[in-house]
Coordinates of C-alpha atoms in Angstrom, one line a residue:
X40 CA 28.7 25.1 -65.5
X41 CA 30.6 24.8 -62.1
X42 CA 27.6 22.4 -61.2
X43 CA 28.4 20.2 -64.2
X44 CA 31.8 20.0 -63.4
X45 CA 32.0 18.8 -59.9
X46 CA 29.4 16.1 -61.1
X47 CA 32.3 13.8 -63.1
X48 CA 34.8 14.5 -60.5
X49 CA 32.5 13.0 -57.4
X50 CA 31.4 10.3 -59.5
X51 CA 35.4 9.4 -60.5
X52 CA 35.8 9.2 -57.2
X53 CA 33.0 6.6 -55.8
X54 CA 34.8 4.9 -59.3
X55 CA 38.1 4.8 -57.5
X56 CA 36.3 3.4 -54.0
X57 CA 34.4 0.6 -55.6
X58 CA 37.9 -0.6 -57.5
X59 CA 39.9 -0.7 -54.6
X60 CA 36.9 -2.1 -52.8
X61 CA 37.0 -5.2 -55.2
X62 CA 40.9 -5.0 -55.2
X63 CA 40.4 -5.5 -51.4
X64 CA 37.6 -8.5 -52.5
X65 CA 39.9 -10.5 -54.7
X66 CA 42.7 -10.2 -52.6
X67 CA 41.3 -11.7 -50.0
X68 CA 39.6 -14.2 -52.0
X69 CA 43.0 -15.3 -53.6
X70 CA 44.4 -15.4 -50.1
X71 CA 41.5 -18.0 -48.7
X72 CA 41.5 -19.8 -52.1
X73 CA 45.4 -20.4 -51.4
X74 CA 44.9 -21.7 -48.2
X75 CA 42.5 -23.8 -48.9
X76 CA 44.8 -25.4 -52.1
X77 CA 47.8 -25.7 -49.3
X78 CA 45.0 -27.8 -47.1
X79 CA 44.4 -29.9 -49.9
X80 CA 47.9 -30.5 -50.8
X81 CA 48.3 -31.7 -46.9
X82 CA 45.3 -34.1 -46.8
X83 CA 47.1 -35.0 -50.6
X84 CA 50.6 -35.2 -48.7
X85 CA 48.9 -38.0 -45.9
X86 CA 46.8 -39.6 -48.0
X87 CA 50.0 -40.6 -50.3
X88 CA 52.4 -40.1 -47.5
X89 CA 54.3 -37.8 -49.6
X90 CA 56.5 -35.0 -47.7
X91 CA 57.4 -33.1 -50.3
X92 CA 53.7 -31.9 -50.1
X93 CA 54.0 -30.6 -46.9
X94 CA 57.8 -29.3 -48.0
X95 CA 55.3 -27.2 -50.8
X96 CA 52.9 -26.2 -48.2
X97 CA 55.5 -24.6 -45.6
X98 CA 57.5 -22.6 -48.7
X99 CA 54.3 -20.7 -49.0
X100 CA 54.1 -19.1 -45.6
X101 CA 55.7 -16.4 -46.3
X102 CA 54.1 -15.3 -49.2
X103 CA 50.5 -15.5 -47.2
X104 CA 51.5 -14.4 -44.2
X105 CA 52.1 -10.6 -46.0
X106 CA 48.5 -11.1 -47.1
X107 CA 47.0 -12.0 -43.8
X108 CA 44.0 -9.9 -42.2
X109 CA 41.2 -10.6 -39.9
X110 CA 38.5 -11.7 -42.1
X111 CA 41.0 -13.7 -44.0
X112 CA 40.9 -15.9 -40.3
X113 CA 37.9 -15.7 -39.3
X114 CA 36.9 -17.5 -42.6
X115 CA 39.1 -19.8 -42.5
X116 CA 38.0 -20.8 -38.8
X117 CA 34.4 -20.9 -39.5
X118 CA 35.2 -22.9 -42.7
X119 CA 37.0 -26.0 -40.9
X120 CA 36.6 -25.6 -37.0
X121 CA 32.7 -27.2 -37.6
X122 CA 32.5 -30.2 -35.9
X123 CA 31.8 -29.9 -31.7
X124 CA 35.4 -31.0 -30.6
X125 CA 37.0 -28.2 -32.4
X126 CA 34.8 -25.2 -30.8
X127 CA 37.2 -24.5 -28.0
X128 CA 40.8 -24.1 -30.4
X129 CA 38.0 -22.4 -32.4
X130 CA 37.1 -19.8 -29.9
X131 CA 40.6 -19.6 -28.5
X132 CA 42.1 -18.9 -31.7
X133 CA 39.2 -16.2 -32.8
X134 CA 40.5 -14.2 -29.9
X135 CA 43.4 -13.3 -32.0
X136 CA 41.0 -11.8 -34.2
X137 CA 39.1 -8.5 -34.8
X138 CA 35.8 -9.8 -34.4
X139 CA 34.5 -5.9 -35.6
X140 CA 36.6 -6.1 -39.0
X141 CA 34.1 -5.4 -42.0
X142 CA 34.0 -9.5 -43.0
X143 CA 30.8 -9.0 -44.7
X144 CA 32.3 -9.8 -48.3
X145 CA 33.9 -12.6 -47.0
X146 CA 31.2 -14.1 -45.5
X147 CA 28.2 -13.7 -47.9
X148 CA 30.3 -15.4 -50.5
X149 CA 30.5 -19.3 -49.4
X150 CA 30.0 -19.0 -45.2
X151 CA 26.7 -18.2 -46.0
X152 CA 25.9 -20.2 -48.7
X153 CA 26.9 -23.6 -47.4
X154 CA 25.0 -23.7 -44.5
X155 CA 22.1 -23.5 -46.9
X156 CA 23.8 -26.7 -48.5
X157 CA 23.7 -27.8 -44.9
X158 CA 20.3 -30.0 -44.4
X159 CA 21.6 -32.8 -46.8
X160 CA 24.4 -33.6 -44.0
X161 CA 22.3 -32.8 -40.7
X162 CA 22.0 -36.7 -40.3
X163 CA 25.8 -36.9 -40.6
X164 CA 28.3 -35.9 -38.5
X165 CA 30.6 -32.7 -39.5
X166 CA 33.8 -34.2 -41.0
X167 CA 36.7 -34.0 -38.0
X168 CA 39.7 -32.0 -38.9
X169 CA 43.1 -33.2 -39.7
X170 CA 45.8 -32.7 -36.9
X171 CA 48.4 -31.8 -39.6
X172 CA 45.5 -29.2 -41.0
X173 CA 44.7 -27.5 -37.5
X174 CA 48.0 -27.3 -36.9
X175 CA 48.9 -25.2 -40.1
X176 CA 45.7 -22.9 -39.1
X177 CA 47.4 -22.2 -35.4
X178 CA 50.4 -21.7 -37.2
X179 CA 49.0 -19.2 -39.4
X180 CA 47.1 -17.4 -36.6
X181 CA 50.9 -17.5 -34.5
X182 CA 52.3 -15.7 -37.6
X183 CA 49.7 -13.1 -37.8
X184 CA 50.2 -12.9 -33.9
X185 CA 53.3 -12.1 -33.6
X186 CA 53.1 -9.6 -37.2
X187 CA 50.7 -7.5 -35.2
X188 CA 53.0 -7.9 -31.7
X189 CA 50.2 -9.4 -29.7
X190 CA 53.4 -11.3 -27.7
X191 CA 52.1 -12.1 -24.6
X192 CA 48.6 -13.7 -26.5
X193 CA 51.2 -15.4 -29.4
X194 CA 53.4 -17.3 -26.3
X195 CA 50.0 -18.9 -25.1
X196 CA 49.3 -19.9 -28.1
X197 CA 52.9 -21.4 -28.9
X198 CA 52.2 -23.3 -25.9
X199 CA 49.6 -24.6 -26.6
X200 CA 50.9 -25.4 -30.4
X201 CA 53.9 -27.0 -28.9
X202 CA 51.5 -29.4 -26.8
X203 CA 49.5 -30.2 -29.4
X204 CA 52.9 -31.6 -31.1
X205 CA 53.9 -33.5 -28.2
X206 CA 50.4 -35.2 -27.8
X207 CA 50.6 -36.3 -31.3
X208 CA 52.6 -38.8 -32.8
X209 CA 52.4 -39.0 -36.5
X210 CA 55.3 -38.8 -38.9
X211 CA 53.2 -36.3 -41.1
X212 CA 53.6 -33.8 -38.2
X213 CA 57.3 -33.5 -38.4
X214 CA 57.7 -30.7 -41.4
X215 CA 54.5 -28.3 -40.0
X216 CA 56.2 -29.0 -36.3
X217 CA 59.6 -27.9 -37.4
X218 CA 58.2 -24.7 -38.6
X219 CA 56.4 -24.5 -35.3
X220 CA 59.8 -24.4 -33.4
X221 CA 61.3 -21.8 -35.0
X222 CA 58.2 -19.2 -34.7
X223 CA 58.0 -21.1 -30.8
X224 CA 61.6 -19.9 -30.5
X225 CA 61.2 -16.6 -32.2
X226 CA 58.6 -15.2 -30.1
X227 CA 60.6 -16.1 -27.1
X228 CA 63.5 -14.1 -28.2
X229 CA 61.2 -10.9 -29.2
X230 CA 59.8 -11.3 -25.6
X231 CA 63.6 -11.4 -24.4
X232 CA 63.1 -15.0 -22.5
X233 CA 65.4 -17.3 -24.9
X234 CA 67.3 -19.0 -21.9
X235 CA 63.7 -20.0 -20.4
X236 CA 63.5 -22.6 -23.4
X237 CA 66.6 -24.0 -23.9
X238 CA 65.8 -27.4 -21.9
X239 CA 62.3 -27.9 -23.9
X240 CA 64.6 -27.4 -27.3
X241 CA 67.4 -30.2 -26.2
X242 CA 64.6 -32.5 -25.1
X243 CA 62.6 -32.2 -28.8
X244 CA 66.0 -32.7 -30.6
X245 CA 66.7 -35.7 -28.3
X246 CA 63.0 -36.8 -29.9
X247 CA 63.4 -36.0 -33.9
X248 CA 66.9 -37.4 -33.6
X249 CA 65.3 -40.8 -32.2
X250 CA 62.5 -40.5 -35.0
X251 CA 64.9 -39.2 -38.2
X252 CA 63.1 -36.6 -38.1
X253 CA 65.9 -34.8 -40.2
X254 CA 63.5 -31.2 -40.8
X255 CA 62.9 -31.2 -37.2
X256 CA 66.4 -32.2 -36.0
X257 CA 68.0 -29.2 -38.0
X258 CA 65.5 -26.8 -36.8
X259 CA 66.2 -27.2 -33.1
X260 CA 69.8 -27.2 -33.8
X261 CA 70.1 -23.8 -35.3
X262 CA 67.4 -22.6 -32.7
X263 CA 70.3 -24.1 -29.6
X264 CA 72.8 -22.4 -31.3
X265 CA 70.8 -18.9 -31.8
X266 CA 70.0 -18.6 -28.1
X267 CA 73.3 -20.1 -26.9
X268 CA 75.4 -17.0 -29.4
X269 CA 72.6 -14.7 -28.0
X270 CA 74.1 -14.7 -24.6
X271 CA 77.6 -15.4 -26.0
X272 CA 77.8 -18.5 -25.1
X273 CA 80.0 -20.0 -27.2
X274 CA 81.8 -22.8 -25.5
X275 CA 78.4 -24.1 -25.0
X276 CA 77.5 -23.9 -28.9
X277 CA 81.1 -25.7 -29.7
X278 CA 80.1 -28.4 -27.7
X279 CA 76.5 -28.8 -28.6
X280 CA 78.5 -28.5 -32.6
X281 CA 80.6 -31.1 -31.9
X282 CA 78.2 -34.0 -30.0
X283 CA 75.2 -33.4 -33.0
X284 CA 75.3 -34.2 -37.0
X285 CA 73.7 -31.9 -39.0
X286 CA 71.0 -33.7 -41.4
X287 CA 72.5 -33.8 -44.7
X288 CA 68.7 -33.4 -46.3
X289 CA 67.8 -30.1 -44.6
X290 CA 66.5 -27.4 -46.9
X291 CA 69.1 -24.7 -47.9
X292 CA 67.8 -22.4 -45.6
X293 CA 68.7 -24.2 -42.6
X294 CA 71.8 -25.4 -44.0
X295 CA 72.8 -21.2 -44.5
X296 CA 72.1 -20.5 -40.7
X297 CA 74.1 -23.4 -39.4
X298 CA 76.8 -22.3 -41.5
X299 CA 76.7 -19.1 -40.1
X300 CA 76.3 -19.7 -36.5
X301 CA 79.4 -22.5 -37.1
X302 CA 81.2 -19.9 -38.8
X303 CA 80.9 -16.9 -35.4
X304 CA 81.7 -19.7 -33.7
X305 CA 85.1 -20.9 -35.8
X306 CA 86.3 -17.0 -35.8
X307 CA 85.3 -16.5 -31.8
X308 CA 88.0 -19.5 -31.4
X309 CA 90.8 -18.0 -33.8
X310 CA 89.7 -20.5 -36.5
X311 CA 89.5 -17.8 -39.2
X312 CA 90.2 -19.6 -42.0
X313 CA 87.7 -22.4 -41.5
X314 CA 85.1 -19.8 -40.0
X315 CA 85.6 -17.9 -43.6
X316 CA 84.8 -20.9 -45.6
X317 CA 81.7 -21.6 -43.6
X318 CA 80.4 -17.8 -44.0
X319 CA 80.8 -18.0 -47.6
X320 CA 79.2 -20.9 -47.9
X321 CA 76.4 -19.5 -46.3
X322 CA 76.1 -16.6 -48.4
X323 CA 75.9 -19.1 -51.4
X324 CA 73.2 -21.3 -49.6
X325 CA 70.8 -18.5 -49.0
X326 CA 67.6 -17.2 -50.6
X327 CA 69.8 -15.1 -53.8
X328 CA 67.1 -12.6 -54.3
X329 CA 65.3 -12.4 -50.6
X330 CA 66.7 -12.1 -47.1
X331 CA 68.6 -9.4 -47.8
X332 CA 69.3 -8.5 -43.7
X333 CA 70.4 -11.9 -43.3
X334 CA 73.2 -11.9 -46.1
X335 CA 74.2 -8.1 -45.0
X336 CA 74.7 -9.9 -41.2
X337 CA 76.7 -12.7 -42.7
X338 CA 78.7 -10.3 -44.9
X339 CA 79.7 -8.2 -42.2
X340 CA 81.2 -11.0 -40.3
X341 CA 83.3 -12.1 -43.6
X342 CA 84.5 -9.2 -43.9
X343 CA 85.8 -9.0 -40.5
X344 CA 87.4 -12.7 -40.7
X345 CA 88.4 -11.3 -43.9
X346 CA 90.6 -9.3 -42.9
X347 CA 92.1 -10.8 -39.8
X348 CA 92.9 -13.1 -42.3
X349 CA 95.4 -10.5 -43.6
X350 CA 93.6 -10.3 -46.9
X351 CA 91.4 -6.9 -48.1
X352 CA 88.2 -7.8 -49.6
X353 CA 86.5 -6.9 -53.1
X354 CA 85.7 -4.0 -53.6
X355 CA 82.8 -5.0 -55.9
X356 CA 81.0 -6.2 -52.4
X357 CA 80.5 -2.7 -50.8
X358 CA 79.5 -1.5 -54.1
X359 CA 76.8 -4.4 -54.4
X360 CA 73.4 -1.8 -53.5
X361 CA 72.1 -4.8 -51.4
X362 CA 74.7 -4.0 -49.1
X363 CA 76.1 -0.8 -49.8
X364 CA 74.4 1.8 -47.0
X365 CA 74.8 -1.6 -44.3
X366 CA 78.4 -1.8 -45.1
X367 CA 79.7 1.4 -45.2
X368 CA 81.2 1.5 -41.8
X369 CA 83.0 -1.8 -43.0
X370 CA 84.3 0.1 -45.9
X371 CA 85.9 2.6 -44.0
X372 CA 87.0 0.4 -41.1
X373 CA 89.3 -1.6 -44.4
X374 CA 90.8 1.5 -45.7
X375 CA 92.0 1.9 -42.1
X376 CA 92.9 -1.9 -42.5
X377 CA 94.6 -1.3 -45.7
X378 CA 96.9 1.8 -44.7
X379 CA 98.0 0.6 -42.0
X380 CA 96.9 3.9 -40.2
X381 CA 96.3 3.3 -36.6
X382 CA 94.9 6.8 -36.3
X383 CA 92.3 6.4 -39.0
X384 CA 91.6 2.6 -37.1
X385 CA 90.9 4.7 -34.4
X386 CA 88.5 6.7 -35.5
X387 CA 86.6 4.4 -36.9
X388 CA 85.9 2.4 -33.7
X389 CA 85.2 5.9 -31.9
X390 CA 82.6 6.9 -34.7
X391 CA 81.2 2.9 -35.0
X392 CA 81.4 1.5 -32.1
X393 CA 78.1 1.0 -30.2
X394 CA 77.4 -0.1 -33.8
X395 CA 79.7 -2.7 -34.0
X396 CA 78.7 -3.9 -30.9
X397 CA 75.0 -4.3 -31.6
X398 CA 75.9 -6.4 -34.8
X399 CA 78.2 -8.5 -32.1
X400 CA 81.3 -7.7 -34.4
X401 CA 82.9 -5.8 -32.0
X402 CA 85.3 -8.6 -30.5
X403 CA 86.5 -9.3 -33.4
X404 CA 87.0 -6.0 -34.4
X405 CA 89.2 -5.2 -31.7
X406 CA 92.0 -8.0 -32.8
X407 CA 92.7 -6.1 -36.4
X408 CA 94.7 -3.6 -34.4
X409 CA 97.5 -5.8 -34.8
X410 CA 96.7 -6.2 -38.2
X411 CA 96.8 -3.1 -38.5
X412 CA 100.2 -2.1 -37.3
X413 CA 101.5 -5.1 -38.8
X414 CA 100.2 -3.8 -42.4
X415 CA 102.1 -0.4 -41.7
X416 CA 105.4 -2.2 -40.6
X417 CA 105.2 -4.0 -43.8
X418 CA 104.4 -0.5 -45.4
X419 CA 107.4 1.1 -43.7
X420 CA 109.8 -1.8 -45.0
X421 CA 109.0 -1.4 -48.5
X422 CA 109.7 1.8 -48.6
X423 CA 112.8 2.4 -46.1
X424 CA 115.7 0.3 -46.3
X425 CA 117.1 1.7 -43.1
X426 CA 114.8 3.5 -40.3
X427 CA 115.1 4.3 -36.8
X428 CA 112.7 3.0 -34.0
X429 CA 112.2 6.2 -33.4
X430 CA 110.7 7.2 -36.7
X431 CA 108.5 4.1 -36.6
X432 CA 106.5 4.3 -33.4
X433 CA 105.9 8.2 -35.1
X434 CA 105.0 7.1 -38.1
X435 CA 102.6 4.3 -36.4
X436 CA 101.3 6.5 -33.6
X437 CA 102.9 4.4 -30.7
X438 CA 104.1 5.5 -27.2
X439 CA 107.7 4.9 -27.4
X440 CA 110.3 3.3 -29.2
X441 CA 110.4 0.3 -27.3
X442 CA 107.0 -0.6 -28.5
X443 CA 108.0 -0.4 -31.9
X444 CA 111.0 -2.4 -31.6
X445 CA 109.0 -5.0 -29.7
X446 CA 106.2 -4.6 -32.5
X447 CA 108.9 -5.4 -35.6
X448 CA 110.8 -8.5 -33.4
X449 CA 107.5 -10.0 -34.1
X450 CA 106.8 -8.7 -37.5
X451 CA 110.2 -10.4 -38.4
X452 CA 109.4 -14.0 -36.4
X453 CA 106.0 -14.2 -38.1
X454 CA 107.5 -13.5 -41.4
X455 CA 105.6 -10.1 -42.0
X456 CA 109.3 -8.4 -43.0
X457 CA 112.5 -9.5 -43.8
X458 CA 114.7 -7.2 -42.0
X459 CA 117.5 -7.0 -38.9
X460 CA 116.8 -5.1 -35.7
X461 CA 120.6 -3.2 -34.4
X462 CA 119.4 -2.7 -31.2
X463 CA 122.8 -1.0 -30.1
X464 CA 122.3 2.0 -33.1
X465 CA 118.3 1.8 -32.4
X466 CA 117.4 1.1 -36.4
X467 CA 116.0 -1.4 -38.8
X468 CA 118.3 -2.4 -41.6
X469 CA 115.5 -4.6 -44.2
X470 CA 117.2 -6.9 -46.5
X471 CA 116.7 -7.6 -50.7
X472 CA 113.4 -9.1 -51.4
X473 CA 113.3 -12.4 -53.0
X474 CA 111.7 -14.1 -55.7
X475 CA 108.5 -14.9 -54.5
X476 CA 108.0 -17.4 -57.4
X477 CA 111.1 -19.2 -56.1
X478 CA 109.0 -20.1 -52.5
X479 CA 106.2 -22.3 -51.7
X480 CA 103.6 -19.6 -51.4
X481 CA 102.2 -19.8 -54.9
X482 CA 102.0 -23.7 -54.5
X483 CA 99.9 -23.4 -51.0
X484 CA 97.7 -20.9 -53.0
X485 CA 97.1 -23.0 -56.4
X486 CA 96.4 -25.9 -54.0
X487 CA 93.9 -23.8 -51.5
X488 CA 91.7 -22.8 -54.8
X489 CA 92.0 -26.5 -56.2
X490 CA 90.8 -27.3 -52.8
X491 CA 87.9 -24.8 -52.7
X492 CA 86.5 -25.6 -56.5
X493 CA 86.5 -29.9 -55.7
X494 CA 84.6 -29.0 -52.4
X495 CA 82.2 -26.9 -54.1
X496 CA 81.3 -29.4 -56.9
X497 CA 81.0 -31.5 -54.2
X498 CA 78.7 -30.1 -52.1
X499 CA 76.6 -28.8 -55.8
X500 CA 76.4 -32.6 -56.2
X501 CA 75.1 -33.5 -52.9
X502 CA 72.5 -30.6 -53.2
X503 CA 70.9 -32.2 -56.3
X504 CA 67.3 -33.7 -56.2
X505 CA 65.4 -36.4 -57.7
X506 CA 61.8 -36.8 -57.4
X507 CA 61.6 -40.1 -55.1
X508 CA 59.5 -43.6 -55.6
X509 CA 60.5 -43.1 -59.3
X510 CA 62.0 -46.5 -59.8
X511 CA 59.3 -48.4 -58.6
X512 CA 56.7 -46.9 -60.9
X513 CA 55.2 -48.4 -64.2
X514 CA 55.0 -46.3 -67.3
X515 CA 52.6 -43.2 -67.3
X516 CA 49.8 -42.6 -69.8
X517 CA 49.6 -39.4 -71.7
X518 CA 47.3 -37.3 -69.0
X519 CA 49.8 -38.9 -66.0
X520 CA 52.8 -37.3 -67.9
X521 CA 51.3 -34.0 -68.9
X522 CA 50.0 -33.5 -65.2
X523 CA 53.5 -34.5 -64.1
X524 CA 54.7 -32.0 -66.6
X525 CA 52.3 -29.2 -64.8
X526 CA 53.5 -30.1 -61.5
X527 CA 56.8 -29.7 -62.3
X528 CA 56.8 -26.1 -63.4
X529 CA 54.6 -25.2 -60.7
X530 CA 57.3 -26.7 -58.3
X531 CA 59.8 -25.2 -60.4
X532 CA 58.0 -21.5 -60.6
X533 CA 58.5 -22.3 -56.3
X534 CA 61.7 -23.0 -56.1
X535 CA 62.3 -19.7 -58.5
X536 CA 60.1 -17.5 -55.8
X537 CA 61.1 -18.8 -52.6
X538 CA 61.0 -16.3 -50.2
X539 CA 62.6 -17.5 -46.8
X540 CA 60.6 -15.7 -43.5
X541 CA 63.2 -17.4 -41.6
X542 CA 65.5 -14.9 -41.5
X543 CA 64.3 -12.5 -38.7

């Protein structure tokens, strides 16, 4: 009987094997399959010269690259690096590769079987590949480079990616080649050399500014401005801001990281209200259910303008679970904020502050202080009419009372309080509050949100798209319309999915 029973149980598991076996199959079979539909829809792309093709063929990198693996490649190499010209990329790009992976069940399936098919085109030459094609293959094998931190192999072959670009000069190549600069310009900042590119960058934007090359052009912007805030260098990046336009037509993605990078650079220079705007609007123009470390990077910086701003945020944003465990020091750094307790300030900074400085928040950080003590002087008015200096450097944790008499002079010249200083009897008398209903200040408010509301229909406007060549067409048959109609949704179902791998 105990015989009989370990029978079902061994053969459940060879079950198991063989399913994930196939699992493993069909996996990589979907992957090549997808591939080789992204090839075709490049070759579609040039043949109608169509970018939005290409635009299709880039969204889906991100997707495969998760699904990358060494047969995968090698299949992929052996299916389209055929002709003679292409052996040496073809053997310089299988060196990325774990020639010993099991690629058996990849192989046997078509590798084998077509060069059976092969005699019929022995007295032809094998077709020559696409440069827009082999440059999507090296930028897949770059991607799986640098996801299995072979650096030193993935900058020789950025090189040699980036050369291939500047040999060429086709207007096809501009989407795949603006793709190629960012992953060129990420796996310079893994290896820690960003500065060693920066000339190489100015001299391609110089280029896809000349050929309106609009993808390309706000690509190598973002990628100045990420190595020139790397090394804090941000006279440099207002400068570079201020000589360049950004394309208008750039995808969203690119849009959200020059609004972010504008917006460190608005709040470095004291700018906080227009570096607030520009972070917000880069939480609304990225990826709403992906890149969730980019929007907790951009949060924490709002938050921080924020509140230099004098204002506390929601607290439906640290209770978001997206960004509830990254923003907790935040949290506690604006009940400090909030209470005007300089103590509590304190020991926040103590307990977060090599953190803070990793996330590059720290400098800013530093100048709530005075928020701070200007929040507990406001604090201190409502609740005393008459106080002694004394009493307020206590109460605010200052040396003496010269530094809180010093402290509410300027709390009364920029408006904080409304009080008198008697410097003879050493005590602030506050005066009756007023009506604020009978000021300006609910005015300038309505007005700012009227403002915000018109520039964000605005910009919802300008974001719209229409399919292009559309008024130069004649009218469509039945089978034009319902594949128009398929097309469509699958663009749609896209646009849905996007996944952005942008945002490192």
């Amino acid at each position: 009987m105990k015989v009989e029973d370990k029978k079902p149980e061994s053969s459940q598991k060879d079950l198991k094997e063989t399913k994930e076996v196939k699992e493993t199959k069909d996996a990589d079979t979907l992957t090549f399959d997808d591939i080789r539909e992204n090839v075709k829809s490049i070759e579609k792309g040039i043949q109608q010269k169509e970018n939005r093709y290409l635009i299709r063929v880039m969204r889906t990198i991100f997707s495969i690259r998760k699904r990358l693996n060494d047969p995968i490649l090698k299949k992929i190499l052996n299916n389209y690096y055929t002709s003679q010209n292409a052996q040496a990329d073809k053997e310089f790009l299988l060196s990325f590769i774990d020639t010993q992976s099991s690629v058996a069940p990849m192989d046997t399936d078509e590798a084998t079987t077509k060069p059976e098919q092969a005699p019929p085109q022995s007295t032809s030459k094998p077709k020559s590949l696409l440069p827009e094609v082999d440059l999507y293959i090296h930028l897949l094998v770059l991607v799986f480079a640098i996801d299995r931190q072979k650096n030193k192999q993935a900058i020789d072959l950025a090189e040699k990616i980036v050369e291939k670009i500047m040999s060429q000069n086709r207007r096809t190549l501009d989407i795949i080649a603006a793709r190629c600069y960012f992953f060129y310009t990420r796996i310079y900042e893994i290896v820690g050399k960003l500065d060693q590119i920066r000339f190489f960058l100015h001299s391609r934007l110089r280029t896809s500014v000349l050929r309106n090359d609009y993808e390309g052009t706000a690509v190598l912007i973002n990628c100045l401005l990420r190595s020139y805030l790397h090394y804090n260098l941000y006279d440099q990046a207002l400068k570079l801001v201020s000589k360049v336009t950004f394309p208008l037509h750039a995808s969203n993605n690119e849009w959200a990281r020059y609004l972010f990078y504008y917006g460190r650079i608005k709040a470095i220079q004291l700018e906080y209200t227009e570096a607030h705007k520009n972070l917000i609007q880069a939480l609304r123009k990225a990826p709403q259910h992906e890149a969730v470390g980019f929007k907790q990077t951009v949060q924490k910086f709002a938050i921080v303008v924020e509140l230099l701003l004098g204002e506390i945020p929601d607290k439906a944003i640290f209770r978001n679970p997206q960004l509830k465990k990254a923003l907790q020091p935040y949290f506690q750094l604006t009940q400090a904020v909030r209470a005007g307790n300089l103590a509590q300030f304190n020991e926040v900074l103590e307990k977060f502050g090599e953190k803070f400085m990793k996330e590059n928040t720290w400098t800013l950080i530093i100048r709530l202080r005075h928020n701070v003590i200007k929040t507990g002087v406001k604090i201190i008015s409502l609740s005393y009419s008459k106080i002694s200096l004394e009493n307020i450097a206590n109460k605010l944790h200052l040396d003496s009372a010269v530094d809180a008499e010093f402290i509410v002079a300027k709390a009364i010249r920029d408006g904080v309080i409304e009080a008198h200083i008697d410097h003879e009897g050493g005590f602030v008398q506050t005066k009756d509050l007023t009506d604020v209903y009978s000021t300006l200040d609910p005015m300038k408010v309505f007005n700012q949100r009227i403002k915000f509301c018109l520039e964000l229909r605005n910009q919802s406007v300008k974001a719209m798209r229409f399919p292009p060549k559309k008024y130069s067409e004649e009218l469509e048959t039945a089978e034009e319309r319902r594949a128009r109609e398929e097309e469509e949704l699958e663009y749609a179902k896209e646009m849905a999915d996007e996944e952005d791998d942008g945002f490192p």
